[in-house]
Short mmCIF file of C-alpha atoms in Angstrom, two decimals:
data_model
loop_
_atom_site.label_atom_id
_atom_site.label_comp_id
_atom_site.label_asym_id
_atom_site.label_seq_id
_atom_site.Cartn_x
_atom_site.Cartn_y
_atom_site.Cartn_z
CA MET A 1 0.00 0.00 0.00
CA ASN A 2 1.45 3.35 -1.03
CA VAL A 3 0.78 6.83 0.21
CA ASP A 4 2.59 9.59 -1.64
CA PRO A 5 5.31 11.42 0.26
CA ILE A 6 4.29 14.90 1.33
CA LYS A 7 6.18 18.02 0.30
CA ASN A 8 5.17 20.36 3.09
CA GLY A 9 3.47 19.10 6.19
CA ILE A 10 3.70 16.89 9.25
CA VAL A 11 4.28 13.16 9.68
CA ILE A 12 3.44 11.64 13.03
CA ASP A 13 5.39 8.40 13.03
CA HIS A 14 6.05 5.46 15.35
CA ILE A 15 2.56 5.56 16.80
CA THR A 16 1.80 2.40 18.75
CA ALA A 17 -0.45 0.29 16.51
CA GLY A 18 -4.07 1.04 17.34
CA LYS A 19 -3.51 4.52 18.83
CA GLY A 20 -3.51 6.40 15.53
CA ALA A 21 -7.27 6.86 15.46
CA GLN A 22 -7.29 8.34 18.98
CA ILE A 23 -4.58 10.86 18.08
CA TYR A 24 -6.44 11.65 14.83
CA SER A 25 -9.59 12.36 16.76
CA LEU A 26 -8.04 14.32 19.67
CA LEU A 27 -6.08 16.54 17.27
CA GLY A 28 -9.31 17.30 15.45
CA LEU A 29 -7.84 16.23 12.12
CA ASP A 30 -11.27 15.22 10.85
CA SER A 31 -12.22 18.87 10.62
CA LEU A 32 -9.23 19.91 8.46
CA ASP A 33 -9.76 20.66 4.80
CA VAL A 34 -6.30 19.39 3.80
CA SER A 35 -5.30 15.84 2.86
CA VAL A 36 -4.72 13.67 5.90
CA ALA A 37 -3.75 10.01 5.82
CA LEU A 38 -4.16 7.68 8.78
CA ILE A 39 -2.28 4.50 7.98
CA ARG A 40 -2.76 1.65 10.37
CA ASN A 41 -0.77 -1.49 11.08
CA VAL A 42 2.27 -0.60 9.00
CA ALA A 43 5.19 -3.06 9.35
CA SER A 44 7.88 -1.58 11.59
CA LYS A 45 11.34 -2.92 12.43
CA ARG A 46 11.25 -1.32 15.88
CA LEU A 47 7.63 -1.80 16.85
CA GLY A 48 6.51 -4.76 14.75
CA ARG A 49 3.42 -2.81 13.76
CA LYS A 50 2.79 0.91 13.96
CA ASP A 51 0.37 3.63 12.86
CA ILE A 52 1.37 6.72 10.88
CA ILE A 53 -0.48 9.99 10.32
CA LYS A 54 0.47 12.23 7.39
CA ILE A 55 -0.89 15.78 7.21
CA ASP A 56 -0.40 17.62 3.92
CA ALA A 57 0.05 21.04 5.53
CA GLU A 58 2.07 22.50 8.37
CA ILE A 59 -0.75 23.09 10.80
CA PRO A 60 -0.30 23.94 14.50
CA VAL A 61 -0.26 20.66 16.42
CA ASP A 62 -0.85 20.18 20.16
CA PHE A 63 2.19 18.06 20.96
CA ASP A 64 0.83 17.48 24.49
CA VAL A 65 -2.00 15.44 23.00
CA ILE A 66 0.41 13.18 21.14
CA GLY A 67 2.70 12.89 24.19
CA TYR A 68 -0.26 11.96 26.36
CA VAL A 69 -1.68 9.30 24.04
CA ASP A 70 1.62 7.85 22.90
CA PRO A 71 4.88 9.25 24.32
CA GLY A 72 6.84 6.94 21.98
CA ALA A 73 5.59 8.69 18.83
CA THR A 74 7.76 11.04 16.77
CA VAL A 75 6.74 14.13 14.84
CA ASN A 76 8.54 15.13 11.65
CA ILE A 77 8.12 18.54 10.08
CA ILE A 78 8.54 18.34 6.31
CA ARG A 79 9.43 21.35 4.16
CA ASN A 80 10.21 21.14 0.45
CA GLY A 81 10.26 17.37 0.69
CA SER A 82 12.90 17.23 3.45
CA THR A 83 12.59 16.62 7.15
CA VAL A 84 13.61 19.89 8.80
CA GLU A 85 12.68 18.96 12.36
CA LYS A 86 12.21 15.69 14.21
CA ARG A 87 10.61 15.78 17.63
CA THR A 88 10.37 13.01 20.14
CA MET A 89 7.37 13.16 22.45
CA GLU A 90 7.19 12.96 26.23
CA LEU A 91 4.40 12.88 28.77
CA PRO A 92 3.29 16.49 29.27
CA GLU A 93 3.24 17.86 32.83
CA LEU A 94 -0.14 19.49 32.24
CA LEU A 95 -2.96 18.53 29.90
CA THR A 96 -5.42 21.28 29.14
CA ASP A 97 -8.80 20.54 27.59
CA VAL A 98 -7.70 17.22 26.17
CA ILE A 99 -9.69 14.97 28.49
CA LYS A 100 -12.67 15.66 30.74
CA CYS A 101 -12.97 15.12 34.47
CA ARG A 102 -15.61 12.46 35.12
CA ASN A 103 -16.02 13.13 38.85
CA PRO A 104 -19.58 14.39 39.36
CA ARG A 105 -18.47 16.24 42.50
CA CYS A 106 -15.78 18.21 40.62
CA ILE A 107 -16.28 21.97 40.16
CA THR A 108 -15.74 21.51 36.41
CA THR A 109 -19.12 19.78 36.19
CA THR A 110 -21.02 22.89 37.22
CA GLU A 111 -18.80 25.69 35.94
CA GLN A 112 -18.91 25.09 32.21
CA GLU A 113 -16.35 27.75 31.29
CA LEU A 114 -13.56 26.14 33.29
CA LYS A 115 -10.76 24.46 31.42
CA HIS A 116 -10.31 20.79 32.26
CA VAL A 117 -6.69 20.60 33.42
CA PHE A 118 -4.90 17.42 34.47
CA ARG A 119 -1.41 17.16 35.95
CA LEU A 120 0.98 14.25 35.58
CA ALA A 121 0.85 12.54 38.99
CA ASP A 122 2.85 9.40 38.24
CA ALA A 123 4.99 9.25 35.10
CA GLU A 124 5.74 5.54 35.54
CA LYS A 125 2.06 4.62 35.59
CA MET A 126 1.21 7.40 33.10
CA GLU A 127 -1.31 8.60 35.64
CA TYR A 128 -2.98 12.00 35.34
CA ARG A 129 -5.11 13.68 38.00
CA CYS A 130 -7.56 16.57 37.76
CA ILE A 131 -5.99 19.71 39.28
CA TYR A 132 -9.30 20.58 40.94
CA CYS A 133 -10.47 17.35 42.55
CA GLU A 134 -7.45 15.02 42.06
CA THR A 135 -9.60 12.38 40.39
CA LYS A 136 -7.60 10.04 38.19
CA ALA A 137 -8.07 10.44 34.43
CA GLU A 138 -9.84 7.46 32.90
CA MET B 1 -1.52 36.24 45.67
CA ARG B 2 -0.88 33.51 48.21
CA SER B 3 -3.80 31.26 49.07
CA ILE B 4 -4.07 28.02 51.01
CA ILE B 5 -6.04 25.26 49.32
CA ASP B 6 -4.24 22.13 50.49
CA ILE B 7 -2.18 21.52 53.64
CA LEU B 8 0.74 20.74 51.32
CA ASP B 9 0.68 24.39 50.20
CA LEU B 10 2.48 25.05 53.49
CA SER B 11 6.05 23.88 54.07
CA THR B 12 6.97 22.27 57.39
CA GLU B 13 8.89 25.45 58.24
CA GLU B 14 5.73 27.45 57.65
CA LEU B 15 3.74 25.02 59.80
CA ASP B 16 6.31 25.55 62.58
CA GLU B 17 5.93 29.29 62.13
CA LEU B 18 2.11 29.07 62.34
CA ILE B 19 2.32 26.96 65.47
CA ALA B 20 4.74 29.48 67.01
CA THR B 21 2.34 32.32 66.18
CA ALA B 22 -0.63 30.39 67.58
CA LEU B 23 1.24 29.69 70.82
CA ASP B 24 2.13 33.38 71.08
CA ILE B 25 -1.53 34.29 70.54
CA ILE B 26 -2.53 31.88 73.31
CA GLY B 27 0.09 33.36 75.63
CA HIS B 28 -0.48 37.02 74.75
CA PRO B 29 -3.99 37.47 73.38
CA ARG B 30 -4.02 41.23 74.04
CA LYS B 31 -1.05 41.77 71.77
CA TYR B 32 -3.17 40.52 68.90
CA SER B 33 -6.57 41.88 69.80
CA HIS B 34 -6.35 44.91 67.47
CA ILE B 35 -3.82 43.75 64.93
CA CYS B 36 -6.47 43.43 62.22
CA ASP B 37 -8.26 46.69 62.96
CA GLY B 38 -10.03 47.80 59.79
CA LEU B 39 -9.53 44.51 57.97
CA LYS B 40 -12.41 42.34 56.76
CA LEU B 41 -12.81 38.62 56.40
CA ALA B 42 -15.46 37.45 53.93
CA THR B 43 -16.85 34.03 54.77
CA LEU B 44 -18.34 32.41 51.65
CA PHE B 45 -20.03 29.26 52.82
CA PHE B 46 -21.91 27.62 49.98
CA GLU B 47 -22.93 24.70 52.18
CA PRO B 48 -24.01 24.49 55.77
CA SER B 49 -21.32 24.59 58.43
CA THR B 50 -21.35 25.66 62.01
CA ARG B 51 -17.97 24.86 63.43
CA THR B 52 -15.68 25.99 60.63
CA ARG B 53 -17.56 29.15 59.80
CA MET B 54 -17.88 30.27 63.42
CA SER B 55 -14.25 29.40 64.04
CA PHE B 56 -13.12 31.66 61.18
CA GLU B 57 -15.44 34.42 62.35
CA ALA B 58 -14.36 34.17 65.98
CA ALA B 59 -10.74 34.15 64.84
CA MET B 60 -11.12 37.39 62.90
CA TYR B 61 -13.05 39.08 65.72
CA GLU B 62 -10.29 38.14 68.17
CA LEU B 63 -7.77 39.81 65.86
CA GLY B 64 -9.85 42.99 65.95
CA GLY B 65 -11.11 42.70 62.38
CA HIS B 66 -14.59 42.51 60.90
CA VAL B 67 -16.52 39.76 59.17
CA ILE B 68 -18.84 40.04 56.18
CA SER B 69 -20.73 37.06 54.87
CA MET B 70 -23.73 35.91 52.91
CA ALA B 71 -26.80 34.84 54.82
CA SER B 72 -26.92 31.43 53.14
CA ALA B 73 -26.02 29.75 49.89
CA ALA B 74 -29.69 29.68 48.96
CA SER B 75 -29.89 33.48 49.03
CA SER B 76 -26.53 34.06 47.40
CA SER B 77 -25.59 35.01 43.87
CA ALA B 78 -24.60 31.37 43.33
CA ALA B 79 -28.26 30.45 43.55
CA LYS B 80 -28.81 32.83 40.61
CA GLY B 81 -26.19 30.96 38.66
CA GLU B 82 -23.14 33.15 39.24
CA SER B 83 -19.84 31.32 38.91
CA VAL B 84 -17.37 30.96 41.77
CA ALA B 85 -14.89 32.94 39.69
CA ASP B 86 -17.22 35.93 39.33
CA THR B 87 -18.33 35.75 42.97
CA VAL B 88 -14.78 36.01 44.31
CA LYS B 89 -13.87 38.77 41.88
CA VAL B 90 -16.73 40.78 43.35
CA ILE B 91 -15.95 39.86 46.97
CA SER B 92 -12.30 40.83 46.40
CA CYS B 93 -13.57 44.43 46.10
CA TYR B 94 -15.16 44.28 49.54
CA ALA B 95 -12.90 42.23 51.78
CA ASP B 96 -9.21 41.65 52.57
CA ILE B 97 -9.27 37.87 52.86
CA ILE B 98 -11.74 35.09 51.99
CA ALA B 99 -12.60 31.83 53.73
CA ILE B 100 -14.63 29.61 51.40
CA ARG B 101 -16.50 26.36 51.79
CA HIS B 102 -18.15 24.82 48.76
CA PRO B 103 -19.72 21.42 48.05
CA LYS B 104 -17.80 21.00 44.78
CA GLU B 105 -14.25 19.68 44.84
CA GLY B 106 -11.79 22.20 43.47
CA ALA B 107 -14.03 25.24 44.07
CA ALA B 108 -11.47 26.76 46.45
CA LEU B 109 -8.77 26.50 43.78
CA VAL B 110 -11.03 28.24 41.28
CA ALA B 111 -11.64 30.96 43.90
CA ALA B 112 -7.91 31.37 44.54
CA ASN B 113 -7.17 31.59 40.82
CA ASN B 114 -9.64 34.42 40.40
CA ALA B 115 -9.51 36.43 43.63
CA SER B 116 -7.19 39.38 44.10
CA ILE B 117 -7.06 38.74 47.86
CA PRO B 118 -5.89 35.63 49.79
CA VAL B 119 -8.28 32.68 49.85
CA ILE B 120 -8.40 30.01 52.54
CA ASN B 121 -10.09 26.71 51.75
CA GLY B 122 -12.60 25.93 54.50
CA GLY B 123 -13.50 22.61 52.85
CA ASP B 124 -14.22 21.80 49.20
CA GLY B 125 -16.49 18.78 49.07
CA GLY B 126 -14.66 15.62 50.05
CA HIS B 127 -11.36 17.00 48.79
CA CYS B 128 -9.32 19.18 51.20
CA HIS B 129 -9.83 20.85 54.55
CA PRO B 130 -6.44 22.30 55.44
CA THR B 131 -7.46 24.36 58.47
CA GLN B 132 -8.80 21.20 60.17
CA THR B 133 -5.34 19.75 59.72
CA LEU B 134 -3.80 22.91 61.18
CA ALA B 135 -6.02 22.37 64.23
CA ASP B 136 -4.83 18.77 64.40
CA LEU B 137 -1.17 19.75 64.20
CA LEU B 138 -1.40 22.35 66.97
CA THR B 139 -3.26 19.83 69.13
CA ILE B 140 -0.58 17.21 68.57
CA TYR B 141 2.15 19.74 69.29
CA ARG B 142 0.52 21.00 72.49
CA GLU B 143 -0.31 17.55 73.79
CA LYS B 144 2.81 15.65 72.76
CA GLY B 145 5.36 18.50 72.70
CA ARG B 146 6.58 17.55 69.23
CA LEU B 147 5.48 16.61 65.73
CA ASP B 148 8.17 14.05 64.95
CA GLY B 149 8.74 10.48 66.13
CA LEU B 150 5.04 9.71 66.65
CA THR B 151 3.03 6.57 65.93
CA ILE B 152 -0.37 7.68 64.67
CA GLY B 153 -3.34 5.35 64.41
CA VAL B 154 -6.12 6.55 62.13
CA CYS B 155 -9.34 4.64 62.47
CA GLY B 156 -12.71 4.40 60.74
CA ASP B 157 -13.54 5.65 57.27
CA LEU B 158 -10.11 6.06 55.74
CA LYS B 159 -11.41 5.93 52.19
CA PHE B 160 -13.58 9.03 52.02
CA GLY B 161 -12.34 10.98 55.05
CA ARG B 162 -10.68 14.14 53.75
CA THR B 163 -9.27 15.00 57.17
CA VAL B 164 -7.50 11.65 57.27
CA HIS B 165 -5.83 12.15 53.89
CA SER B 166 -4.72 15.67 54.85
CA LEU B 167 -3.38 14.46 58.20
CA ILE B 168 -1.44 11.65 56.52
CA ASN B 169 -0.02 14.09 53.97
CA ALA B 170 0.98 16.58 56.65
CA MET B 171 2.44 14.19 59.23
CA SER B 172 4.27 12.03 56.68
CA ARG B 173 6.72 14.92 56.28
CA TYR B 174 8.02 14.61 59.85
CA GLU B 175 10.95 12.41 60.78
CA GLY B 176 10.08 9.20 62.60
CA THR B 177 6.33 9.25 61.88
CA ARG B 178 4.68 5.85 61.66
CA PHE B 179 1.09 5.18 60.69
CA VAL B 180 -1.24 2.39 61.69
CA LEU B 181 -4.24 2.46 59.35
CA ILE B 182 -7.23 0.86 61.06
CA SER B 183 -10.33 0.32 58.93
CA PRO B 184 -12.69 -2.26 57.48
CA GLU B 185 -11.36 -3.67 54.21
CA GLU B 186 -13.99 -1.67 52.27
CA LEU B 187 -12.87 1.66 53.72
CA ARG B 188 -9.08 1.40 53.35
CA VAL B 189 -6.97 4.46 52.51
CA PRO B 190 -6.98 4.74 48.68
CA ASP B 191 -3.85 3.36 47.05
CA TYR B 192 -2.87 6.67 45.49
CA VAL B 193 -2.77 8.35 48.93
CA ILE B 194 -0.66 5.49 50.30
CA ASN B 195 1.67 5.68 47.30
CA GLU B 196 2.09 9.45 47.22
CA ALA B 197 2.22 10.16 50.94
CA LEU B 198 3.79 7.02 52.38
CA VAL B 199 5.47 4.65 49.93
CA ARG B 200 7.30 7.33 47.93
CA LYS B 201 8.54 9.07 51.08
CA GLY B 202 9.50 5.81 52.75
CA VAL B 203 7.16 6.39 55.69
CA PRO B 204 6.52 3.14 57.59
CA TYR B 205 2.89 2.08 57.90
CA SER B 206 0.78 -0.96 58.56
CA GLU B 207 -2.86 -1.74 57.83
CA THR B 208 -5.15 -3.64 60.16
CA THR B 209 -8.80 -4.18 60.92
CA ASP B 210 -8.13 -4.74 64.63
CA LEU B 211 -8.35 -1.58 66.75
CA ASP B 212 -7.77 -3.30 70.08
CA LYS B 213 -4.56 -4.91 68.93
CA ALA B 214 -3.25 -1.65 67.47
CA MET B 215 -4.00 0.58 70.46
CA PRO B 216 -1.10 -0.23 72.82
CA GLU B 217 1.54 0.95 70.35
CA LEU B 218 -0.12 4.28 69.50
CA ASP B 219 0.86 7.80 70.57
CA ILE B 220 -2.22 9.21 68.88
CA LEU B 221 -5.54 7.61 67.97
CA TYR B 222 -7.37 9.67 65.33
CA MET B 223 -10.98 8.49 65.12
CA THR B 224 -13.32 9.30 62.23
CA ARG B 225 -17.01 8.88 61.53
CA ILE B 226 -18.29 6.31 59.06
CA GLN B 227 -20.54 8.43 56.87
CA ARG B 228 -23.88 7.05 55.75
CA GLU B 229 -24.01 9.30 52.66
CA ARG B 230 -20.94 7.59 51.21
CA PHE B 231 -22.66 4.23 50.81
CA PHE B 232 -24.80 3.17 47.87
CA ASN B 233 -25.98 0.16 49.78
CA GLU B 234 -27.78 0.64 53.11
CA GLU B 235 -27.00 -2.93 54.18
CA GLU B 236 -23.30 -2.31 53.70
CA TYR B 237 -23.50 0.85 55.82
CA LEU B 238 -25.36 -0.93 58.60
CA ARG B 239 -22.80 -3.71 58.57
CA LEU B 240 -19.87 -1.31 58.85
CA LYS B 241 -21.19 1.63 60.84
CA ASP B 242 -20.41 0.22 64.24
CA SER B 243 -17.09 -1.34 63.26
CA TYR B 244 -15.17 0.84 65.65
CA ILE B 245 -16.73 2.33 68.73
CA LEU B 246 -14.26 3.69 71.21
CA THR B 247 -15.53 3.01 74.71
CA ALA B 248 -14.07 3.69 78.14
CA ASP B 249 -13.46 -0.04 78.42
CA ARG B 250 -11.54 -0.12 75.16
CA MET B 251 -9.39 2.81 76.32
CA LYS B 252 -7.82 0.38 78.82
CA ASN B 253 -5.85 -1.02 75.86
CA ALA B 254 -4.18 2.33 75.32
CA GLY B 255 -1.06 3.75 76.91
CA ASP B 256 -1.39 6.44 79.60
CA ASP B 257 -0.13 9.12 77.26
CA MET B 258 -1.98 8.15 74.09
CA ILE B 259 -4.27 10.96 72.96
CA VAL B 260 -7.63 10.54 71.23
CA MET B 261 -8.49 12.96 68.44
CA HIS B 262 -11.54 13.34 66.18
CA PRO B 263 -12.39 16.05 63.63
CA LEU B 264 -16.02 16.10 64.85
CA PRO B 265 -18.94 15.87 64.50
CA ARG B 266 -19.10 12.42 66.03
CA VAL B 267 -22.08 10.14 65.95
CA ASN B 268 -21.44 7.10 68.10
CA GLU B 269 -17.86 6.18 67.28
CA ILE B 270 -16.60 7.64 70.57
CA SER B 271 -18.86 7.00 73.50
CA VAL B 272 -19.60 10.03 75.66
CA ALA B 273 -18.02 8.29 78.65
CA VAL B 274 -14.62 8.74 76.98
CA ASP B 275 -15.03 12.54 77.10
CA ASP B 276 -13.99 12.59 80.77
CA ASP B 277 -10.80 10.68 80.04
CA PRO B 278 -7.86 13.13 80.20
CA ARG B 279 -6.55 11.54 77.02
CA ALA B 280 -9.59 12.76 75.03
CA CYS B 281 -8.50 15.82 73.05
CA TYR B 282 -11.24 16.33 70.46
CA PHE B 283 -12.75 19.41 72.05
CA LYS B 284 -9.29 20.90 72.45
CA GLN B 285 -8.91 20.51 68.68
CA VAL B 286 -11.82 22.90 68.20
CA LEU B 287 -10.15 25.61 70.27
CA ASN B 288 -6.79 25.01 68.65
CA GLY B 289 -8.47 25.35 65.25
CA LYS B 290 -9.46 28.91 66.07
CA TYR B 291 -5.90 29.83 67.08
CA MET B 292 -4.43 28.30 63.94
CA ARG B 293 -6.97 30.12 61.75
CA MET B 294 -5.90 33.35 63.48
CA ALA B 295 -2.24 32.54 62.79
CA LEU B 296 -2.96 31.61 59.17
CA MET B 297 -4.97 34.76 58.47
CA LEU B 298 -2.18 36.88 59.97
CA LYS B 299 0.39 35.17 57.81
CA LEU B 300 -1.57 35.57 54.59
CA LEU B 301 -2.57 39.16 55.35
CA ALA B 302 1.06 40.01 56.17
CA GLU B 303 2.26 38.38 52.95
CA ALA B 304 -0.37 40.33 51.01
CA GLY B 305 0.91 43.56 52.57
CA LYS B 306 -2.46 44.14 54.23
CA LEU B 307 -1.24 44.53 57.77
CA GLU B 308 1.17 47.32 56.89
CA SER B 309 -1.35 49.02 54.69
CA THR B 310 -3.57 49.56 57.70
CA GLY B 311 -0.78 51.46 59.43
CA LEU B 312 0.01 48.82 62.01
CA ASN B 313 3.39 49.16 63.61
CA GLY B 314 5.44 48.61 66.73
CA SER B 315 4.05 46.23 69.29
CA ARG B 316 0.89 45.68 67.26
CA THR B 317 2.80 44.08 64.44
CA VAL B 318 3.84 40.49 64.79
CA THR B 319 6.90 39.10 63.15
CA LEU B 320 5.73 36.32 60.89
#
């Protein structure tokens, strides 16, 4: 299966197989009017199988979202057909408006304007907690 | 602007400083009786409370300041749908410091993020209640003469009890602290509290369901109420509610210098006969809570530059 290389844009590579769709959705790529390819289960020497997302434009990307879903992913910025920047991801310290607090007693349930902010509580367990009520992210 | 939402917002050095101020207030109440002349505390209590609210109010009156408050949550702007953020922005124009209690967890943090004056969390749902812990710490200090090297038994509902989690967080920072966690299996301290406050800091602890066996080794027994509203199943509540009732007879298992604490209100978990035991300290906690709230308000007002702005000087200014 072939997907043409992109000239100017972003390639999110080394996504753990199966997590591509989640990143696609959380980054809101479905609402873009540029070409986007989500390729699943590509053979990978390092991972066995991986997902790749190719975006045919250099759009602003929330790297925290990618780091949160899959800290092993890499992001390549492509300009004029060459990779000009390669970024490795890491778990972000704070996640803002990426996930919602599910605790019905949390202030975010009644004050709709509040941003849902989670802090990294345990990097080893990849555990995030709401900054308001300390409930663990699901 | 400095606010206090969680007991961990205060370093152990700052806790020492607050205890020192509280002890000075106890020893020299007149020195402090006009220190807050012209300053106003706003008490924003969005849910019913007697003890905490009156404690804050008494504390401010004893510092010579004034108190403004809303009659009840039902008659407040919140009932009209105003956000916590907007409410505290408005109240910041009227008062010098805010004490807030709110049924939603995290409301005090929202208040602190939006107020232009210091905010003290007087309880946000089941989340944090730092001034209760301040009361606990002063009580421990006054009764035991130290905060380190103590074996603390906490007993009852250790799953939902916010005072228990705060106490564990606060006391785990002192050298030589050891915890004995006494609860039914269903009401154990949540794993994340154990991990963050005890395991990571290397604080020794043990878990048991047997109060009688644990009592002889304790310096402090911190009792809590098993709360009906936390149970989805009435049968489960009925089965557990009387798990631990501290009676005068049971107190025979304890050492002569073990103290009994409780955040109150109690239901039946400490029988009234224990009140006469000199080791019972739960009503002393109430008084100590007022002194620590005085000390905390002084600290935050001083840090906010409010004490100087009222022209206080000389003997009427405390060194904080």
